[in-house]
Coordinates of N, CA and C in Angstrom, one line a residue:
X497 N -18.9 15.0 0.9 CA -18.0 13.9 1.3 C -16.6 14.2 0.8
X498 N -15.7 14.1 1.7 CA -14.3 14.3 1.3 C -13.6 13.0 1.0
X499 N -13.2 12.9 -0.3 CA -12.6 11.6 -0.7 C -11.1 11.6 -0.6
X500 N -10.5 12.7 -0.3 CA -9.1 12.8 -0.2 C -8.6 12.0 1.0
X501 N -9.3 11.9 2.1 CA -8.8 11.1 3.2 C -8.8 9.6 2.9
X502 N -9.9 9.2 2.3 CA -10.0 7.7 1.9 C -8.9 7.4 0.8
X503 N -8.6 8.4 0.0 CA -7.6 8.2 -1.1 C -6.3 8.0 -0.4
X504 N -6.0 8.8 0.6 CA -4.7 8.7 1.3 C -4.6 7.4 1.9
X505 N -5.7 6.9 2.5 CA -5.6 5.6 3.2 C -5.4 4.5 2.2
X506 N -6.0 4.6 1.0 CA -5.8 3.6 0.0 C -4.4 3.6 -0.5
X507 N -3.8 4.8 -0.6 CA -2.4 4.9 -1.0 C -1.5 4.2 0.0
X508 N -1.8 4.4 1.3 CA -1.0 3.8 2.4 C -1.1 2.3 2.3
X509 N -2.3 1.8 2.0 CA -2.5 0.4 1.9 C -1.8 -0.2 0.7
X510 N -1.8 0.5 -0.4 CA -1.0 0.1 -1.6 C 0.5 0.0 -1.3
X511 N 1.0 1.0 -0.6 CA 2.4 1.1 -0.3 C 2.8 -0.1 0.6
X512 N 1.9 -0.4 1.6 CA 2.1 -1.5 2.5 C 2.2 -2.8 1.8
X513 N 1.2 -3.0 0.9 CA 1.1 -4.3 0.1 C 2.3 -4.4 -0.8
X514 N 2.7 -3.2 -1.4 CA 3.9 -3.2 -2.3 C 5.2 -3.6 -1.6
X515 N 5.3 -3.1 -0.3 CA 6.5 -3.5 0.5 C 6.5 -4.9 0.8
X516 N 5.3 -5.5 1.1 CA 5.2 -6.9 1.4 C 5.5 -7.7 0.1
X517 N 5.1 -7.3 -1.0 CA 5.4 -8.0 -2.3 C 6.9 -8.0 -2.5
X518 N 7.6 -6.9 -2.2 CA 9.0 -6.8 -2.4 C 9.7 -7.7 -1.5
X519 N 9.2 -7.8 -0.2 CA 9.8 -8.7 0.8 C 9.7 -10.1 0.3
X520 N 8.5 -10.5 -0.2 CA 8.3 -11.8 -0.7 C 9.2 -12.2 -1.9
X521 N 9.4 -11.2 -2.7 CA 10.3 -11.4 -3.9 C 11.7 -11.6 -3.4
X522 N 12.1 -10.9 -2.4 CA 13.5 -11.0 -1.9 C 13.7 -12.3 -1.2
X523 N 12.7 -12.9 -0.7 CA 12.8 -14.1 0.1 C 12.9 -15.3 -0.9
X524 N 12.4 -15.1 -2.1 CA 12.4 -16.3 -3.1 C 13.8 -16.6 -3.5

């Protein structure tokens, strides 16, 4: 089982969530 692919997907999700959090912080 290759975990690198799922790890990359997790990193992408984290980056997306992080960007959303930054956007929310800017809107406050």
